[in-house]
Amino acid sequence: MSQQNNRSELVSYNRAKLWQIIFFSMNNSSTNIYLVAFSFVTYFATGILGLAAIFISQLMGYIRIFDGFIDPAIGVLIDKTETRFGKYRPIIVLGNLITALSFVFLFNLDYFGEGMRMPLFLVALIIHKIGYSMQQTITKAGQTALTNDPTQRPIFNIVDGVTTTALMTGFQVVVAQLLIPKYGNFTPEFFNVLITWVISISAVLAVIAIIGIWAKDRKEFFGLGEKTQKTALKDYLKVIKGNQPLKILSISAAFIKFTQQLFGDSVLTVMVFGILFGNYALSGTFSLLMIVPGVLVNVFFSSIARKKGLRYSYVKALQVGIIGLIALATILFFAKPGMLDLKDINIFTIGFIIAYVFARYASSAPTGLVLTMGADISDYETSVSGRYVSGMIGTIFSLTDSIASSFAPMIVGWIVAAIGFTKEYPSVDTALTSDLKLATIGLLAIIPLFVSVISLSLMKFYKLDKEEMEKIQEKIHVMKAARDKERAMDIAKNVPLSDMDYVDLSTYPVDDK
């Protein structure tokens, strides 16, 4: 252990200040608030624009698939970007601006004639996805420049877990207990207030993120600095085909994102609290109640990652989540309207809360860990090829993420259509039936359980654990110390990671910038 610590001390880590990590993590919250608000677009499309529910559910899925396929192009754009203002800051500004304008346009389509609403709705969705993807990708890509210290990277997950949980639960509280009671339902006035808050909060968080990445948005923090291998367009396919950890983790993480999307789906929230438990206002109170346990679960698994590595924590979170989903499915089977009572606590309520916490937050905890694991994969690619393609690697995750999570609204639409809701979604006024109950259990517990098992199985083939990442950073250290780019590329191609155990790092001094 002492020898290993000495080796780690010889590696020239690029470390960030704590406030820089905290500030930059706000970029994910800046985009996530749009993701949460986006779940209410279905109600705007059906209730205000008059579009068919089954059609909108499928369109919302297909637009996410489109989003996934444009992501790699955005990744290449980020990798090729070099300006006097850096690589990442200009993309954050541009992405946030495009996303905000798309929301203004989207939620004012009711001013157009009915014949124009459908094509303009599609145009607004496409513009929104382009802007969202530009800014979101920086969350993964920028972490490679922020810090490569394995004890620091999980700090991002801790902060992001706190802010994301607070954001999502707080958002539901505001909607369920403030906006819906005030405006009666999903009315035009409701959406006017909603988009004003979303755009304003997102812009403030984006500015904070820009401040956080400011000092690290420089070439010397990108890959090997001046020794980084230039990447031509044809090389990107080589990276995708040859980077095994990228392929495995991107698919595994996509299934987890799908589960997270289901838990946050606004229609499913109505089905659970408004219909199954008979009180939609409970969703706001329940979300508020979930803030602390949700944060604790995320902090717990991120803290484990700092000690035992990101892969270890990822696997353990999935295992706990699977147990929670089994328990949640069992409890929901006995659920009836009125059984969930947060004022007069009963055994059913206690059981539901415990099962829900582990089912939702443990099974989705890897989603936050992936944001940092993408940086590990980017470092792995640098160590074996000398290339710095953090933007493209980040968007490969977005591609598989978008394709998989696109099925969340589609599957909700298919299932509710199968039980008779083809023109409109179930609402808070819909009566509970046995079909609705089975559909709710399937969407909230059974389907997430199935995909979580698949995701866990894939992780058997992902090898970037704590020890492997230490070797990767040691190899990058040696490559940076090489006399020139050609020698650095020689090391990348001819020195396997297994040989790093026998390299004397003290003979490769690197200035710590």
PDB file of C-alpha atoms in Angstrom, residues 42 55 58 97 108 189 193 197 210 220 250 277 294 300 303 311 363 400 427 430 450 458 489 509:
ATOM      1  CA  THR A  42     -47.019  16.318 -23.516  1.00  0.00           C
ATOM      2  CA  PHE A  55     -49.129  10.602 -31.555  1.00  0.00           C
ATOM      3  CA  GLN A  58     -44.375   8.501 -30.127  1.00  0.00           C
ATOM      4  CA  LEU A  97     -29.231  30.470 -25.561  1.00  0.00           C
ATOM      5  CA  ASN A 108     -46.226  30.005 -27.853  1.00  0.00           C
ATOM      6  CA  GLU A 189     -50.967  30.696 -17.648  1.00  0.00           C
ATOM      7  CA  VAL A 193     -44.913  30.967 -15.507  1.00  0.00           C
ATOM      8  CA  TRP A 197     -38.753  30.237 -14.192  1.00  0.00           C
ATOM      9  CA  ILE A 210     -18.754  28.967 -16.795  1.00  0.00           C
ATOM     10  CA  GLU A 220      -2.576  22.534 -21.465  1.00  0.00           C
ATOM     11  CA  SER A 250     -22.628   3.689 -22.789  1.00  0.00           C
ATOM     12  CA  PHE A 277     -53.305   6.701  -4.334  1.00  0.00           C
ATOM     13  CA  GLY A 294     -32.461  10.956  -2.176  1.00  0.00           C
ATOM     14  CA  PHE A 300     -23.335   7.509  -0.105  1.00  0.00           C
ATOM     15  CA  SER A 303     -18.412   8.589  -1.291  1.00  0.00           C
ATOM     16  CA  ARG A 311     -17.000   0.975 -11.157  1.00  0.00           C
ATOM     17  CA  SER A 363     -31.132   2.344  -9.316  1.00  0.00           C
ATOM     18  CA  THR A 400     -27.187   5.598 -26.491  1.00  0.00           C
ATOM     19  CA  SER A 427     -55.565  12.579 -15.522  1.00  0.00           C
ATOM     20  CA  THR A 430     -59.553   9.375 -13.998  1.00  0.00           C
ATOM     21  CA  PHE A 450     -35.843  -5.855 -15.996  1.00  0.00           C
ATOM     22  CA  LEU A 458     -23.114  -5.679 -18.826  1.00  0.00           C
ATOM     23  CA  MET A 489       2.684   8.211 -29.437  1.00  0.00           C
ATOM     24  CA  PRO A 509       9.322  14.161 -13.934  1.00  0.00           C
TER      25      PRO A 509
END
